[in-house]
Short mmCIF file of C-alpha atoms in Angstrom, two decimals:
data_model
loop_
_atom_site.label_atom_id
_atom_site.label_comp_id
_atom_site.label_asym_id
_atom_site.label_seq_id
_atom_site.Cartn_x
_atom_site.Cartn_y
_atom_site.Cartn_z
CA UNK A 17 -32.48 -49.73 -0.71
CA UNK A 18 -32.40 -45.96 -2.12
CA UNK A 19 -32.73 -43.54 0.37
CA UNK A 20 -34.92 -40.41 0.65
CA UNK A 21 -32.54 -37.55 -1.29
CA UNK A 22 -35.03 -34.96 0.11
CA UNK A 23 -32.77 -34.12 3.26
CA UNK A 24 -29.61 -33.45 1.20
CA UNK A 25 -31.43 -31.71 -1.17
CA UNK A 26 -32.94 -29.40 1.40
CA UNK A 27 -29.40 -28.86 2.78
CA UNK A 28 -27.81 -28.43 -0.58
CA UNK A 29 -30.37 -25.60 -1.34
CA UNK A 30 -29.55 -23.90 1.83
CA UNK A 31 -25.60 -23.82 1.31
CA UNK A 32 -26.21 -22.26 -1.96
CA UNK A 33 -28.41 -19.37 -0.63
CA UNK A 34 -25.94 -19.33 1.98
CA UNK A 35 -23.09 -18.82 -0.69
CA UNK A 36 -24.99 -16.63 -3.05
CA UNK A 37 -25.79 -14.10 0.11
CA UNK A 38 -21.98 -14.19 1.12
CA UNK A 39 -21.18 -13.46 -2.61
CA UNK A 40 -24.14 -10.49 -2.87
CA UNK A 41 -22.30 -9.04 0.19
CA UNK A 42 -18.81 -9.23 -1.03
CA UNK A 43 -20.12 -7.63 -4.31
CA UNK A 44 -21.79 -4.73 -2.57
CA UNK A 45 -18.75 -3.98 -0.18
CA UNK A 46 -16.30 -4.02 -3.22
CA UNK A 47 -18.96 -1.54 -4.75
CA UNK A 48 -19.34 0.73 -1.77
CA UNK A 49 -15.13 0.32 -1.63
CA UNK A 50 -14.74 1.89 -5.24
CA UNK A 51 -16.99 4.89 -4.36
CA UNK A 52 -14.97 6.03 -1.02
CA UNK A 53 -12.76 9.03 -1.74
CA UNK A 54 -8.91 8.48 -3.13
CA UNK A 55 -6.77 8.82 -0.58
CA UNK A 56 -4.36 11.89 -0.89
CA UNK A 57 -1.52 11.43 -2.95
CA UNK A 58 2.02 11.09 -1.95
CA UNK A 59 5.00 11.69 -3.66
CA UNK A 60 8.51 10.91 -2.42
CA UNK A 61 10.83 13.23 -4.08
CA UNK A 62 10.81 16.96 -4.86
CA UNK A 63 12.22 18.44 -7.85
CA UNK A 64 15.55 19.35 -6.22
CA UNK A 65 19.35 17.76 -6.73
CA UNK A 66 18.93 16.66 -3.42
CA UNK A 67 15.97 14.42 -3.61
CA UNK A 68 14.00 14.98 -0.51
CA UNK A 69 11.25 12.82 0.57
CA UNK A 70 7.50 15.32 0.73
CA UNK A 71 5.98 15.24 4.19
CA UNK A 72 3.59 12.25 4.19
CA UNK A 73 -0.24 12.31 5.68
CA UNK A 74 -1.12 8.57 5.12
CA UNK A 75 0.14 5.54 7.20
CA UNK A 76 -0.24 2.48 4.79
CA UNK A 77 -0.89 -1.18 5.51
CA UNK A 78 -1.81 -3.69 3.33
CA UNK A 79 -4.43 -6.82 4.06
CA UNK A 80 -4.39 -9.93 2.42
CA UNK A 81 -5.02 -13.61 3.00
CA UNK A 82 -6.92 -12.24 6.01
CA UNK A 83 -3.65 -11.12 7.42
CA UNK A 84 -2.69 -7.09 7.89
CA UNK A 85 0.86 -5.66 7.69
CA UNK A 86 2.07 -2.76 8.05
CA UNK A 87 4.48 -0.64 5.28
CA UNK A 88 6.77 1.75 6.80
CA UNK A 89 6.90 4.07 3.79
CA UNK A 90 8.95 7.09 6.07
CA UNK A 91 11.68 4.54 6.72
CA UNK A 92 11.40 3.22 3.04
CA UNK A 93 11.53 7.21 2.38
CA UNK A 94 14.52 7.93 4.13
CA UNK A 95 16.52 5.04 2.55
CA UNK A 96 15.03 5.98 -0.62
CA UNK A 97 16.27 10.00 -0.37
CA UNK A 98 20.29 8.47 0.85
CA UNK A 99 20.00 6.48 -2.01
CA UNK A 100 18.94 8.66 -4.44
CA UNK A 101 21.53 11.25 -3.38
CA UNK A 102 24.44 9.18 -3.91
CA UNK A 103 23.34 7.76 -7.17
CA UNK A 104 23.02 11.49 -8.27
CA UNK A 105 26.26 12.48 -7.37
CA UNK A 106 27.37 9.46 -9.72
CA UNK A 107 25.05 9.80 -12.19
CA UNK A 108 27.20 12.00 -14.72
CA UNK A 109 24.49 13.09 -16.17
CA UNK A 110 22.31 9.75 -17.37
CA UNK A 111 18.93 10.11 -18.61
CA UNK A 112 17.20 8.29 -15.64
CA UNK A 113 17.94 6.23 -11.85
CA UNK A 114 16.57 3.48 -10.73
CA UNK A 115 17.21 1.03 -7.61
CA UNK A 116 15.34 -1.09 -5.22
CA UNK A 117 15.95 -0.09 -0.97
CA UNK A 118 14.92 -1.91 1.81
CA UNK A 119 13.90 -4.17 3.13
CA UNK A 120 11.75 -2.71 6.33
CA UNK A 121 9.71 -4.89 7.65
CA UNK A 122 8.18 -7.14 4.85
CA UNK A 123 9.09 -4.70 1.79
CA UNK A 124 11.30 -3.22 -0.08
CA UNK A 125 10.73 0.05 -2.49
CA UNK A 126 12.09 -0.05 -5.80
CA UNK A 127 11.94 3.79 -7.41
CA UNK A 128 12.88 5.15 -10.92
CA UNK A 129 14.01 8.58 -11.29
CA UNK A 130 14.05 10.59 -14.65
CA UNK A 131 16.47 13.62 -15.31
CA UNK A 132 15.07 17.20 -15.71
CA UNK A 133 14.97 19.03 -19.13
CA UNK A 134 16.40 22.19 -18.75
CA UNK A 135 14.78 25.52 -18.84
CA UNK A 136 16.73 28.09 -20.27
CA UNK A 137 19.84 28.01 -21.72
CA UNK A 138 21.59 29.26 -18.30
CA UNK A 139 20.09 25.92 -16.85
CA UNK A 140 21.80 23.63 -19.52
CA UNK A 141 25.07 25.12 -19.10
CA UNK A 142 25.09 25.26 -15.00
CA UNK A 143 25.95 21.73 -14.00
CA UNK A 144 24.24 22.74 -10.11
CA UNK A 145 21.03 23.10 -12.31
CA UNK A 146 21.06 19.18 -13.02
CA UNK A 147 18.18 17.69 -11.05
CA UNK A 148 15.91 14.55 -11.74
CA UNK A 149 12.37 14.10 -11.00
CA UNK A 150 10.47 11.03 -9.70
CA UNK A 151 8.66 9.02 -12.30
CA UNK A 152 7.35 6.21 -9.68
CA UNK A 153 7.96 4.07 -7.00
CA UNK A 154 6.64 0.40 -6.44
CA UNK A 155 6.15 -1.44 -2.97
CA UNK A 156 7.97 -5.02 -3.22
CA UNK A 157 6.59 -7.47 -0.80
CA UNK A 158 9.79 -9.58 0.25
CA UNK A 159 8.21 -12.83 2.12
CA UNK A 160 4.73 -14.25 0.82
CA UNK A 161 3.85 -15.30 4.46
CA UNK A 162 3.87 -11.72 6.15
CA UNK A 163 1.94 -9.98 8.54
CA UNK A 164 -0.85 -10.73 11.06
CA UNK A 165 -4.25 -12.33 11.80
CA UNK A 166 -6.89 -10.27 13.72
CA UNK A 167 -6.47 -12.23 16.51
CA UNK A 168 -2.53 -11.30 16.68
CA UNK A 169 -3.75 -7.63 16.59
CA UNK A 170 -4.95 -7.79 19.76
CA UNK A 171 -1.86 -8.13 21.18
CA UNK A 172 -0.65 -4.34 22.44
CA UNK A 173 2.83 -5.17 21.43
CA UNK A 174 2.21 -6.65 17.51
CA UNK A 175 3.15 -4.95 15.06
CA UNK A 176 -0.04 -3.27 14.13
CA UNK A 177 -0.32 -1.62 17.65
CA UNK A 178 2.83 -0.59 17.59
CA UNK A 179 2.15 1.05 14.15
CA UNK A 180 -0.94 2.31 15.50
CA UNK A 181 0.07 3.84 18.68
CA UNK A 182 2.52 6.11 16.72
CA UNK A 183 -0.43 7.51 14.40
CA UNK A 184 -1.57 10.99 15.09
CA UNK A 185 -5.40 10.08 14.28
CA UNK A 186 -6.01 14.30 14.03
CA UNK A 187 -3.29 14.36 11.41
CA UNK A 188 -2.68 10.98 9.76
CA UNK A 189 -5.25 8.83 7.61
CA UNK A 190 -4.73 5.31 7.35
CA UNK A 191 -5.44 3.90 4.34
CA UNK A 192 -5.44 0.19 3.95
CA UNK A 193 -4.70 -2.05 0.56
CA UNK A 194 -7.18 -4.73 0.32
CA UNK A 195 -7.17 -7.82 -1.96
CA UNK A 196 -10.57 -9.76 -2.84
CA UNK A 197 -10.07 -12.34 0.14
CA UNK A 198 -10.19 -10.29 2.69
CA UNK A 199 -13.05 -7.88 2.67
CA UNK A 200 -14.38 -9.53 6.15
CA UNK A 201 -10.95 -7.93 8.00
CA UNK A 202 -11.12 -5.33 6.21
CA UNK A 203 -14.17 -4.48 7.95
CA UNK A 204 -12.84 -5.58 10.98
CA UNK A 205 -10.23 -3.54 11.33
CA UNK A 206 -12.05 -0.48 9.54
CA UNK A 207 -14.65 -0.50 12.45
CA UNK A 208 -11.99 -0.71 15.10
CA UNK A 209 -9.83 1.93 13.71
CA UNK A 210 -13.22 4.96 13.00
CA UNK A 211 -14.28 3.77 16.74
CA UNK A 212 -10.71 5.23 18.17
CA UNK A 213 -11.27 8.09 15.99
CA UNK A 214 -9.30 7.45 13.01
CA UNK A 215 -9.36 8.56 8.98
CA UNK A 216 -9.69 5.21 6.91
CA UNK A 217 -9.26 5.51 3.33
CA UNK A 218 -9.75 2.00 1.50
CA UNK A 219 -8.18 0.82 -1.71
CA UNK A 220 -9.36 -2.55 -3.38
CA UNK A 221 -6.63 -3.70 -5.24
CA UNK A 222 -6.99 -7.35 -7.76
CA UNK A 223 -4.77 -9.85 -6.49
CA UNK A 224 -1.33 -9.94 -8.28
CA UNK A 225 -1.20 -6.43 -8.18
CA UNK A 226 1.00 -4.39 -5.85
CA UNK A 227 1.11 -0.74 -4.73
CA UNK A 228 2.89 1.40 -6.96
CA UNK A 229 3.14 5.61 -6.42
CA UNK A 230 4.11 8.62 -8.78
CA UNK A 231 4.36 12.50 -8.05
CA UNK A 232 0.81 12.09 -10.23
CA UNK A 233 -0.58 9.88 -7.14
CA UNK A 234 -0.65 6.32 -5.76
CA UNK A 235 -2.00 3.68 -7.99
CA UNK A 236 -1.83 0.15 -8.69
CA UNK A 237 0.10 -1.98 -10.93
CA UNK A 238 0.74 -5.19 -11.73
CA UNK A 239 3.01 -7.44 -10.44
#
């Protein structure tokens, strides 16, 4: 006996509208993501011997496999500058630094450091003249299962509300990394966070690529 296809048919048609609207909206939010405003740059190290970390005015977290995390770039900062310093003192006058801190929390910061060319003659013969500048910094994630669902969020002492209870929403914007799967937190926790009166500042990134910084601005890079 062959039995009447027309019912699967009919449902087969309706998951792929289904589908194809899902897709349209995924399209249109990755659109609308692109046209936000860059979020301000930051840049971790002066030009000074003594390598100091520049205030910062962004809190960062990243979201992926519908899970958010947050990245304590001050901490990562700090360890950065008392790493930097020492590896100065060392140096002995090599053309560039470069080491990997951390981790805090789920990263680690790896940073590359390039030295200064002189100014004026003075400069090249005063060894307290020697400085280096930053040429970039990279986030490192450290554990591929990191970070929590939206659900876990709601608990006040997660690590997102812990993160977010120490923002300053009249002086800090939050900007938050997101990777093609997880557009529908995204949104989630985008709505949440302009409700308690918060600066959001989104930045699609491809996945395999990770957050990478220079004194030029953030950007992404692969992994």
């Amino acid at each position: 006996m062959v039995r009447d296809p027309s019912t699967r048919i009919t449902q087969a048609t309706s998951r792929g509208g289904f589908l194809r609207g899902e897709r349209d909206k995924l399209e249109k939010e990755l659109t609308t993501l692109r046209q936000l405003p860059r979020p301000k740059s930051t840049s971790i190290l002066s030009k000074s011997p003594v390598a100091r970390p520049a205030a910062s005015s962004e809190a960062h977290f990243e979201i992926r496999r519908n899970r958010i995390t947050y990245i304590d770039l001050d901490r990562l900062l700090e360890l950065t500058k008392a790493d930097a310093q020492i590896r100065i003192r060392m140096s002995d006058r090599v053309a560039s630094i470069s080491n990997k801190v951390g981790p805090v929390g789920s990263f680690s910061l790896e940073y590359e450091l390039l030295k200064s060319v002189p100014g004026s003659m003075e400069e090249l013969l005063e060894r307290k003249s020697l400085r280096y500048d930053l040429r970039a910094w990279e986030i490192i994630p450290e554990f591929e299962t990191r970070g929590e669902t939206f659900e876990a969020t709601r608990n006040p002492i997660s690590e997102f509300s812990r993160a977010i209870n120490r923002i300053n929403p009249a002086r800090v914007t939050i900007t938050l990394w997101v990777y093609p799967d997880s557009f529908t937190l995204y949104r989630r926790i985008r709505n949440e966070l302009v409700d308690r009166g918060f600066s959001v500042a989104a930045r699609p990134l491809p996945e395999g690529m990770t957050i990478r910084g220079s004194p030029l601005g953030t950007q992404s890079a692969a992994q």
